[in-house]
Amino acid sequence: MMKMVSNQDSARGCEIPAQGAASCSGGNGAALKSFWISLASLLALVTVLVLCGYAQAADPMKEVRDGLTIIEPDGKPGTACLLEHTSVTADIAGFMTQVRVTQVFRNTADKAIEAVYTFPLSSTAAVHDMTMKIGERVVKGVIMRREEAREIYDKAKAAGKAASLLDQERPNIFTQSVANIMPGDKVEITITYSEILPFKDGAFSFMFPMVVGPRFIPGEPSGASGTGWAHDTNKVPDASRITPPVAKEGTRAGHDIDLTVTINAGVRIGEITSKLHEVTIQRDGDTKATVSLKDAKEIPNRDFVLAYAVAGDAIRSGVIAHKDGPEGYVAIIMIPPKRVTPAEIAPREMIFVIDCSGSQRGRPLDKAKETMRYFIDKMGPNDTFNIIDFNTGARQLFSEPKPNTAEYREKALNYMQKLQAQGGTWMGSAVEQVAKAPAPENRLRIVTFMTDGYVGNDFEIIGLTQKLRGVSRWFPFGTGNSVNHFLLEQMARVGGGEAEIINLNSPSEKVASDFYERIATPVLIDATLSFEGVDLTDIYPAQVSDLWAQKPLVFKARYTKGGKGTITIKGFASGKPYEQTLSVTLPETEKDNAAIPAIWARAKVDDLMDKEWMLIQQRKPSPEVKEEIIKTALAHKIMTQYTSFVAVEERVVNKDGKLETVTVPVELPHGVSEKGIFGDKSAPSPVLHSMEYQTRGVVSKMLGAVGRYAGAMTANKGTRVAEKDEAKTPSAADADMTAKLTPELIELANGPKERGGSRSFTYKGVAVQKGRALVEITLSAVTADALKKLKDMGFESAPDRSTGNKVVGWIPLEKLREMAALPEVTAVKPVSE
């Protein structure tokens, strides 16, 4: 097996530039030669990677399905991939579905293994069961406080017992750890969750996510609590737990998936469609069907999206109840009125926000542009509009929204056509940019937000949207085949709008037409719920957003006493008062619909999280909110950020206690560019890509170890110039930094502050002396005020080399970022002596 270079070696003095040769003052020549030999060997290992996968054949579409293996250093196949297969079964009855996900881990190595696998589940799921099966032995998981579950798991692992731990990192990202999988053993982990299916415009939909897309991680690095490629940061303290290693281009992660959905609709089923996968469909009469993936060994690199139509008037308002003891739980489903489009549509302010970060490179950005062209073309004659694009920073086309004229539409289309996908997904700056100007009083501000949502600071973005939206309505559009549903759906909910997914094969014109039909007038606004004769408590959602699409309102509530009564929903439809009254009977005993308590508990947890998105992101929730979440989760046996499932087999299987931890890699999401995410490593890139700010994947971990190893060999011989594996995450000034500085200066700005010391050297054409770089600064105007600002930053001018509006001189490396943020500075480039 490959031997990994230790990450524990400390750097002590050798200067390793970000690119180019190492430079050591004095030093041991033999040691340096030995280092380069080690580096060459290490880089050879990097090219094969310790990932479960296989090299693709010349024809990438011809994939070997059997015997997926680890590729060894010599290029020969080694042990089989640890995660062998995932099997998914979904049982749908009416509005409800219960899903079982079985992960099969098999150890064909000659030593004990701990597997760590990060994977997605539905963002609206209530996860309420986990079991571990080893051979014929089945151990049921127990829900506990997260810290307690981790302690039990760690003790069992150390004692040589088979154990599994399921943690929730986000409502749609989970980590499965399985300890002491012995040689030859197969371990099956089965996870069960329930949810209420969305129903819109006459069709139900079922979505199962298959891969966690690589997240952009903002903030300053602060260590690592997990096995992912990213550092934890001050903004995303668990970043290393939500960034599983990604199989390199030309390889497979190894594991595959089968999926079967059984539908018992209770009403006649119309057309059944699978948007991103080929399926087989077997119908059983008019009301039942079974849908399966045609390929039982499908690559898990995109969402499974199933829709099935039913007769529009066959779906009725009603209740689903469960009561098996003193507490009863009920889901109330109320079908709204049909949409009535007004003859005259009130003027709107349309703000089109488009994600131009590296993860959107290629087809996702093309699809976003295509859809936005239709959006712009279909605006109302009295609408005003603007475009905001964002990556590392946010920019807007016009200083203020412009009227919908041919001239401004042409400018918008030309601007949009030139947009390129590059840089990080600095989404907070886009939210703030939208909110800078207050919404106009005479028109409704509609914000369309086109993104894949690949950010690690999900909660922060939701909190910003909630805080800054004002009276505007936010409509996130997820562009891609494996988007971050949780972020998009929550942005829409707190933003008073609705989310839409634009798969890469979605017809853009239909998406745009449906959107404009939707925002012409809401189906229902200002909805309220009241009841008589039945005593409902703890109703969620506590507040109802405007209803823009033709879909049911679903409330979850508790009750203690059965009986008959009425539930009434009131609001405004097409500007007129609307009222719907539903006669209900709440049963005193009802053992069916056993998932309703878990679904209610999930709704309550969502409501509690609504109060503290920002604090939860920072891992600093108020004790009261955290304890209420834990109390609710433990009482109803569901997973949350603070509760986990743990299962332990009591017998010792690994008597010597030795084991190796293996992190299961994931596929790159279908349609996403690896270079767009991680950058083009084959040549210097003109931009910083989404993850280059703080990538810590297999390659960068190895390179970081090389740097530390080289430094240890030549102690006290200088300081490092740059860290290949630890570029800094952007601050608020990074939009200016990326736009105004050259790539070489950006690398210097992102490096360690102590670099350079008192030495003089040239870094990629940049003269560096005593911790300062020689640069040419282009100013919008050479004024006394501008020169004073530069001087205050430590800029030392070389007047004999300055001409016109360009000044040349020395600037401290740690001031490059701050200098680029000056409004008087328009460009900065390096100068050689």
PDB file of N, CA and C in Angstrom, residues 368-436:
ATOM      1  N   ALA A 368     -27.385  29.273 -17.032  1.00  0.00           N
ATOM      2  CA  ALA A 368     -27.835  30.466 -16.318  1.00  0.00           C
ATOM      3  C   ALA A 368     -27.997  31.640 -17.284  1.00  0.00           C
ATOM      4  N   LYS A 369     -27.035  31.821 -18.177  1.00  0.00           N
ATOM      5  CA  LYS A 369     -27.126  32.914 -19.160  1.00  0.00           C
ATOM      6  C   LYS A 369     -28.320  32.709 -20.081  1.00  0.00           C
ATOM      7  N   GLU A 370     -28.487  31.490 -20.533  1.00  0.00           N
ATOM      8  CA  GLU A 370     -29.600  31.186 -21.438  1.00  0.00           C
ATOM      9  C   GLU A 370     -30.938  31.512 -20.772  1.00  0.00           C
ATOM     10  N   THR A 371     -31.075  31.108 -19.518  1.00  0.00           N
ATOM     11  CA  THR A 371     -32.320  31.365 -18.788  1.00  0.00           C
ATOM     12  C   THR A 371     -32.503  32.861 -18.543  1.00  0.00           C
ATOM     13  N   MET A 372     -31.421  33.548 -18.205  1.00  0.00           N
ATOM     14  CA  MET A 372     -31.533  34.974 -17.926  1.00  0.00           C
ATOM     15  C   MET A 372     -31.905  35.767 -19.185  1.00  0.00           C
ATOM     16  N   ARG A 373     -31.455  35.308 -20.345  1.00  0.00           N
ATOM     17  CA  ARG A 373     -31.858  35.980 -21.588  1.00  0.00           C
ATOM     18  C   ARG A 373     -33.377  35.956 -21.731  1.00  0.00           C
ATOM     19  N   TYR A 374     -33.978  34.796 -21.410  1.00  0.00           N
ATOM     20  CA  TYR A 374     -35.439  34.703 -21.455  1.00  0.00           C
ATOM     21  C   TYR A 374     -36.081  35.586 -20.391  1.00  0.00           C
ATOM     22  N   PHE A 375     -35.474  35.639 -19.212  1.00  0.00           N
ATOM     23  CA  PHE A 375     -35.999  36.512 -18.161  1.00  0.00           C
ATOM     24  C   PHE A 375     -36.058  37.959 -18.652  1.00  0.00           C
ATOM     25  N   ILE A 376     -34.951  38.414 -19.203  1.00  0.00           N
ATOM     26  CA  ILE A 376     -34.869  39.808 -19.662  1.00  0.00           C
ATOM     27  C   ILE A 376     -35.859  40.051 -20.792  1.00  0.00           C
ATOM     28  N   ASP A 377     -35.985  39.076 -21.682  1.00  0.00           N
ATOM     29  CA  ASP A 377     -36.883  39.238 -22.834  1.00  0.00           C
ATOM     30  C   ASP A 377     -38.347  39.304 -22.413  1.00  0.00           C
ATOM     31  N   LYS A 378     -38.691  38.646 -21.300  1.00  0.00           N
ATOM     32  CA  LYS A 378     -40.099  38.552 -20.908  1.00  0.00           C
ATOM     33  C   LYS A 378     -40.512  39.575 -19.848  1.00  0.00           C
ATOM     34  N   MET A 379     -39.637  40.509 -19.517  1.00  0.00           N
ATOM     35  CA  MET A 379     -40.013  41.535 -18.551  1.00  0.00           C
ATOM     36  C   MET A 379     -41.223  42.338 -19.036  1.00  0.00           C
ATOM     37  N   GLY A 380     -41.986  42.867 -18.071  1.00  0.00           N
ATOM     38  CA  GLY A 380     -43.109  43.719 -18.418  1.00  0.00           C
ATOM     39  C   GLY A 380     -42.640  45.071 -18.940  1.00  0.00           C
ATOM     40  N   PRO A 381     -43.434  45.746 -19.737  1.00  0.00           N
ATOM     41  CA  PRO A 381     -43.018  47.030 -20.332  1.00  0.00           C
ATOM     42  C   PRO A 381     -42.744  48.118 -19.297  1.00  0.00           C
ATOM     43  N   ASN A 382     -43.347  48.003 -18.117  1.00  0.00           N
ATOM     44  CA  ASN A 382     -43.159  49.028 -17.085  1.00  0.00           C
ATOM     45  C   ASN A 382     -42.165  48.619 -16.004  1.00  0.00           C
ATOM     46  N   ASP A 383     -41.524  47.469 -16.195  1.00  0.00           N
ATOM     47  CA  ASP A 383     -40.551  47.008 -15.202  1.00  0.00           C
ATOM     48  C   ASP A 383     -39.245  47.789 -15.321  1.00  0.00           C
ATOM     49  N   THR A 384     -38.510  47.872 -14.225  1.00  0.00           N
ATOM     50  CA  THR A 384     -37.124  48.318 -14.237  1.00  0.00           C
ATOM     51  C   THR A 384     -36.254  47.130 -13.847  1.00  0.00           C
ATOM     52  N   PHE A 385     -34.948  47.202 -14.166  1.00  0.00           N
ATOM     53  CA  PHE A 385     -34.116  46.036 -13.900  1.00  0.00           C
ATOM     54  C   PHE A 385     -32.647  46.408 -13.738  1.00  0.00           C
ATOM     55  N   ASN A 386     -31.906  45.464 -13.147  1.00  0.00           N
ATOM     56  CA  ASN A 386     -30.459  45.582 -13.033  1.00  0.00           C
ATOM     57  C   ASN A 386     -29.877  44.177 -12.948  1.00  0.00           C
ATOM     58  N   ILE A 387     -28.577  44.054 -13.245  1.00  0.00           N
ATOM     59  CA  ILE A 387     -27.873  42.770 -13.147  1.00  0.00           C
ATOM     60  C   ILE A 387     -26.747  42.908 -12.135  1.00  0.00           C
ATOM     61  N   ILE A 388     -26.661  41.938 -11.231  1.00  0.00           N
ATOM     62  CA  ILE A 388     -25.551  41.842 -10.285  1.00  0.00           C
ATOM     63  C   ILE A 388     -24.881  40.494 -10.518  1.00  0.00           C
ATOM     64  N   ASP A 389     -23.591  40.501 -10.785  1.00  0.00           N
ATOM     65  CA  ASP A 389     -22.860  39.239 -10.887  1.00  0.00           C
ATOM     66  C   ASP A 389     -21.865  39.166  -9.739  1.00  0.00           C
ATOM     67  N   PHE A 390     -21.544  37.954  -9.318  1.00  0.00           N
ATOM     68  CA  PHE A 390     -20.641  37.826  -8.173  1.00  0.00           C
ATOM     69  C   PHE A 390     -19.775  36.588  -8.305  1.00  0.00           C
ATOM     70  N   ASN A 391     -18.586  36.688  -7.746  1.00  0.00           N
ATOM     71  CA  ASN A 391     -17.701  35.552  -7.473  1.00  0.00           C
ATOM     72  C   ASN A 391     -16.926  35.901  -6.212  1.00  0.00           C
ATOM     73  N   THR A 392     -15.680  36.359  -6.350  1.00  0.00           N
ATOM     74  CA  THR A 392     -14.948  36.802  -5.174  1.00  0.00           C
ATOM     75  C   THR A 392     -15.514  38.109  -4.637  1.00  0.00           C
ATOM     76  N   GLY A 393     -16.087  38.919  -5.496  1.00  0.00           N
ATOM     77  CA  GLY A 393     -16.774  40.144  -5.119  1.00  0.00           C
ATOM     78  C   GLY A 393     -18.054  40.254  -5.918  1.00  0.00           C
ATOM     79  N   ALA A 394     -18.800  41.323  -5.720  1.00  0.00           N
ATOM     80  CA  ALA A 394     -20.057  41.533  -6.427  1.00  0.00           C
ATOM     81  C   ALA A 394     -19.991  42.840  -7.206  1.00  0.00           C
ATOM     82  N   ARG A 395     -20.557  42.819  -8.412  1.00  0.00           N
ATOM     83  CA  ARG A 395     -20.594  44.006  -9.273  1.00  0.00           C
ATOM     84  C   ARG A 395     -21.997  44.158  -9.830  1.00  0.00           C
ATOM     85  N   GLN A 396     -22.400  45.385 -10.125  1.00  0.00           N
ATOM     86  CA  GLN A 396     -23.696  45.578 -10.757  1.00  0.00           C
ATOM     87  C   GLN A 396     -23.524  46.332 -12.067  1.00  0.00           C
ATOM     88  N   LEU A 397     -24.394  46.018 -13.013  1.00  0.00           N
ATOM     89  CA  LEU A 397     -24.282  46.599 -14.355  1.00  0.00           C
ATOM     90  C   LEU A 397     -24.552  48.095 -14.339  1.00  0.00           C
ATOM     91  N   PHE A 398     -25.682  48.489 -13.773  1.00  0.00           N
ATOM     92  CA  PHE A 398     -26.073  49.895 -13.744  1.00  0.00           C
ATOM     93  C   PHE A 398     -25.958  50.434 -12.323  1.00  0.00           C
ATOM     94  N   SER A 399     -25.731  51.725 -12.196  1.00  0.00           N
ATOM     95  CA  SER A 399     -25.654  52.331 -10.869  1.00  0.00           C
ATOM     96  C   SER A 399     -27.003  52.287 -10.167  1.00  0.00           C
ATOM     97  N   GLU A 400     -28.074  52.217 -10.955  1.00  0.00           N
ATOM     98  CA  GLU A 400     -29.428  52.061 -10.420  1.00  0.00           C
ATOM     99  C   GLU A 400     -30.258  51.347 -11.469  1.00  0.00           C
ATOM    100  N   PRO A 401     -31.368  50.703 -11.067  1.00  0.00           N
ATOM    101  CA  PRO A 401     -32.189  49.970 -12.031  1.00  0.00           C
ATOM    102  C   PRO A 401     -32.655  50.867 -13.178  1.00  0.00           C
ATOM    103  N   LYS A 402     -32.645  50.308 -14.378  1.00  0.00           N
ATOM    104  CA  LYS A 402     -32.995  51.048 -15.587  1.00  0.00           C
ATOM    105  C   LYS A 402     -34.324  50.561 -16.157  1.00  0.00           C
ATOM    106  N   PRO A 403     -35.008  51.436 -16.913  1.00  0.00           N
ATOM    107  CA  PRO A 403     -36.277  51.025 -17.518  1.00  0.00           C
ATOM    108  C   PRO A 403     -36.076  49.943 -18.574  1.00  0.00           C
ATOM    109  N   ASN A 404     -37.110  49.189 -18.817  1.00  0.00           N
ATOM    110  CA  ASN A 404     -37.059  48.095 -19.782  1.00  0.00           C
ATOM    111  C   ASN A 404     -37.199  48.650 -21.198  1.00  0.00           C
ATOM    112  N   THR A 405     -36.078  49.118 -21.727  1.00  0.00           N
ATOM    113  CA  THR A 405     -36.049  49.632 -23.104  1.00  0.00           C
ATOM    114  C   THR A 405     -35.104  48.779 -23.928  1.00  0.00           C
ATOM    115  N   ALA A 406     -35.224  48.882 -25.256  1.00  0.00           N
ATOM    116  CA  ALA A 406     -34.365  48.105 -26.149  1.00  0.00           C
ATOM    117  C   ALA A 406     -32.891  48.426 -25.899  1.00  0.00           C
ATOM    118  N   GLU A 407     -32.590  49.692 -25.638  1.00  0.00           N
ATOM    119  CA  GLU A 407     -31.202  50.108 -25.420  1.00  0.00           C
ATOM    120  C   GLU A 407     -30.622  49.436 -24.177  1.00  0.00           C
ATOM    121  N   TYR A 408     -31.338  49.473 -23.071  1.00  0.00           N
ATOM    122  CA  TYR A 408     -30.815  48.899 -21.840  1.00  0.00           C
ATOM    123  C   TYR A 408     -30.823  47.372 -21.884  1.00  0.00           C
ATOM    124  N   ARG A 409     -31.782  46.790 -22.560  1.00  0.00           N
ATOM    125  CA  ARG A 409     -31.775  45.328 -22.709  1.00  0.00           C
ATOM    126  C   ARG A 409     -30.543  44.875 -23.489  1.00  0.00           C
ATOM    127  N   GLU A 410     -30.202  45.609 -24.543  1.00  0.00           N
ATOM    128  CA  GLU A 410     -29.029  45.254 -25.342  1.00  0.00           C
ATOM    129  C   GLU A 410     -27.756  45.368 -24.512  1.00  0.00           C
ATOM    130  N   LYS A 411     -27.652  46.431 -23.714  1.00  0.00           N
ATOM    131  CA  LYS A 411     -26.484  46.583 -22.846  1.00  0.00           C
ATOM    132  C   LYS A 411     -26.405  45.421 -21.852  1.00  0.00           C
ATOM    133  N   ALA A 412     -27.556  45.043 -21.333  1.00  0.00           N
ATOM    134  CA  ALA A 412     -27.582  43.943 -20.359  1.00  0.00           C
ATOM    135  C   ALA A 412     -27.158  42.630 -21.004  1.00  0.00           C
ATOM    136  N   LEU A 413     -27.656  42.355 -22.197  1.00  0.00           N
ATOM    137  CA  LEU A 413     -27.315  41.102 -22.863  1.00  0.00           C
ATOM    138  C   LEU A 413     -25.840  41.061 -23.248  1.00  0.00           C
ATOM    139  N   ASN A 414     -25.300  42.177 -23.691  1.00  0.00           N
ATOM    140  CA  ASN A 414     -23.877  42.241 -24.027  1.00  0.00           C
ATOM    141  C   ASN A 414     -23.018  42.029 -22.779  1.00  0.00           C
ATOM    142  N   TYR A 415     -23.413  42.653 -21.682  1.00  0.00           N
ATOM    143  CA  TYR A 415     -22.688  42.517 -20.419  1.00  0.00           C
ATOM    144  C   TYR A 415     -22.711  41.070 -19.946  1.00  0.00           C
ATOM    145  N   MET A 416     -23.885  40.483 -20.009  1.00  0.00           N
ATOM    146  CA  MET A 416     -24.052  39.124 -19.522  1.00  0.00           C
ATOM    147  C   MET A 416     -23.256  38.142 -20.375  1.00  0.00           C
ATOM    148  N   GLN A 417     -23.213  38.361 -21.669  1.00  0.00           N
ATOM    149  CA  GLN A 417     -22.522  37.447 -22.559  1.00  0.00           C
ATOM    150  C   GLN A 417     -21.035  37.365 -22.249  1.00  0.00           C
ATOM    151  N   LYS A 418     -20.468  38.451 -21.725  1.00  0.00           N
ATOM    152  CA  LYS A 418     -19.035  38.508 -21.453  1.00  0.00           C
ATOM    153  C   LYS A 418     -18.671  37.911 -20.086  1.00  0.00           C
ATOM    154  N   LEU A 419     -19.654  37.594 -19.284  1.00  0.00           N
ATOM    155  CA  LEU A 419     -19.362  37.059 -17.954  1.00  0.00           C
ATOM    156  C   LEU A 419     -18.663  35.715 -18.063  1.00  0.00           C
ATOM    157  N   GLN A 420     -17.651  35.517 -17.221  1.00  0.00           N
ATOM    158  CA  GLN A 420     -16.917  34.264 -17.184  1.00  0.00           C
ATOM    159  C   GLN A 420     -16.932  33.693 -15.772  1.00  0.00           C
ATOM    160  N   ALA A 421     -16.867  32.372 -15.693  1.00  0.00           N
ATOM    161  CA  ALA A 421     -16.889  31.705 -14.391  1.00  0.00           C
ATOM    162  C   ALA A 421     -15.474  31.592 -13.844  1.00  0.00           C
ATOM    163  N   GLN A 422     -15.220  32.268 -12.739  1.00  0.00           N
ATOM    164  CA  GLN A 422     -13.901  32.245 -12.115  1.00  0.00           C
ATOM    165  C   GLN A 422     -14.010  32.790 -10.699  1.00  0.00           C
ATOM    166  N   GLY A 423     -13.079  32.433  -9.850  1.00  0.00           N
ATOM    167  CA  GLY A 423     -13.060  32.978  -8.500  1.00  0.00           C
ATOM    168  C   GLY A 423     -13.944  32.212  -7.534  1.00  0.00           C
ATOM    169  N   GLY A 424     -14.034  32.737  -6.315  1.00  0.00           N
ATOM    170  CA  GLY A 424     -14.763  32.084  -5.240  1.00  0.00           C
ATOM    171  C   GLY A 424     -16.229  32.476  -5.194  1.00  0.00           C
ATOM    172  N   THR A 425     -17.021  31.671  -4.486  1.00  0.00           N
ATOM    173  CA  THR A 425     -18.462  31.925  -4.355  1.00  0.00           C
ATOM    174  C   THR A 425     -18.690  32.789  -3.117  1.00  0.00           C
ATOM    175  N   TRP A 426     -18.320  34.069  -3.215  1.00  0.00           N
ATOM    176  CA  TRP A 426     -18.441  34.997  -2.086  1.00  0.00           C
ATOM    177  C   TRP A 426     -19.866  35.540  -2.085  1.00  0.00           C
ATOM    178  N   MET A 427     -20.820  34.707  -1.673  1.00  0.00           N
ATOM    179  CA  MET A 427     -22.240  34.994  -1.867  1.00  0.00           C
ATOM    180  C   MET A 427     -22.745  36.123  -0.981  1.00  0.00           C
ATOM    181  N   GLY A 428     -22.151  36.270   0.200  1.00  0.00           N
ATOM    182  CA  GLY A 428     -22.613  37.318   1.108  1.00  0.00           C
ATOM    183  C   GLY A 428     -22.517  38.696   0.494  1.00  0.00           C
ATOM    184  N   SER A 429     -21.470  38.948  -0.303  1.00  0.00           N
ATOM    185  CA  SER A 429     -21.312  40.263  -0.925  1.00  0.00           C
ATOM    186  C   SER A 429     -22.436  40.546  -1.906  1.00  0.00           C
ATOM    187  N   ALA A 430     -22.950  39.505  -2.577  1.00  0.00           N
ATOM    188  CA  ALA A 430     -24.056  39.688  -3.517  1.00  0.00           C
ATOM    189  C   ALA A 430     -25.348  40.026  -2.776  1.00  0.00           C
ATOM    190  N   VAL A 431     -25.597  39.327  -1.658  1.00  0.00           N
ATOM    191  CA  VAL A 431     -26.791  39.629  -0.864  1.00  0.00           C
ATOM    192  C   VAL A 431     -26.738  41.074  -0.374  1.00  0.00           C
ATOM    193  N   GLU A 432     -25.572  41.483   0.101  1.00  0.00           N
ATOM    194  CA  GLU A 432     -25.424  42.860   0.587  1.00  0.00           C
ATOM    195  C   GLU A 432     -25.561  43.867  -0.539  1.00  0.00           C
ATOM    196  N   GLN A 433     -25.060  43.531  -1.726  1.00  0.00           N
ATOM    197  CA  GLN A 433     -25.171  44.432  -2.870  1.00  0.00           C
ATOM    198  C   GLN A 433     -26.630  44.669  -3.230  1.00  0.00           C
ATOM    199  N   VAL A 434     -27.428  43.615  -3.225  1.00  0.00           N
ATOM    200  CA  VAL A 434     -28.856  43.760  -3.530  1.00  0.00           C
ATOM    201  C   VAL A 434     -29.526  44.690  -2.535  1.00  0.00           C
ATOM    202  N   ALA A 435     -29.136  44.571  -1.263  1.00  0.00           N
ATOM    203  CA  ALA A 435     -29.826  45.302  -0.187  1.00  0.00           C
ATOM    204  C   ALA A 435     -29.318  46.727   0.001  1.00  0.00           C
ATOM    205  N   LYS A 436     -28.278  47.124  -0.747  1.00  0.00           N
ATOM    206  CA  LYS A 436     -27.706  48.457  -0.537  1.00  0.00           C
ATOM    207  C   LYS A 436     -28.738  49.556  -0.720  1.00  0.00           C
TER     208      LYS A 436
END
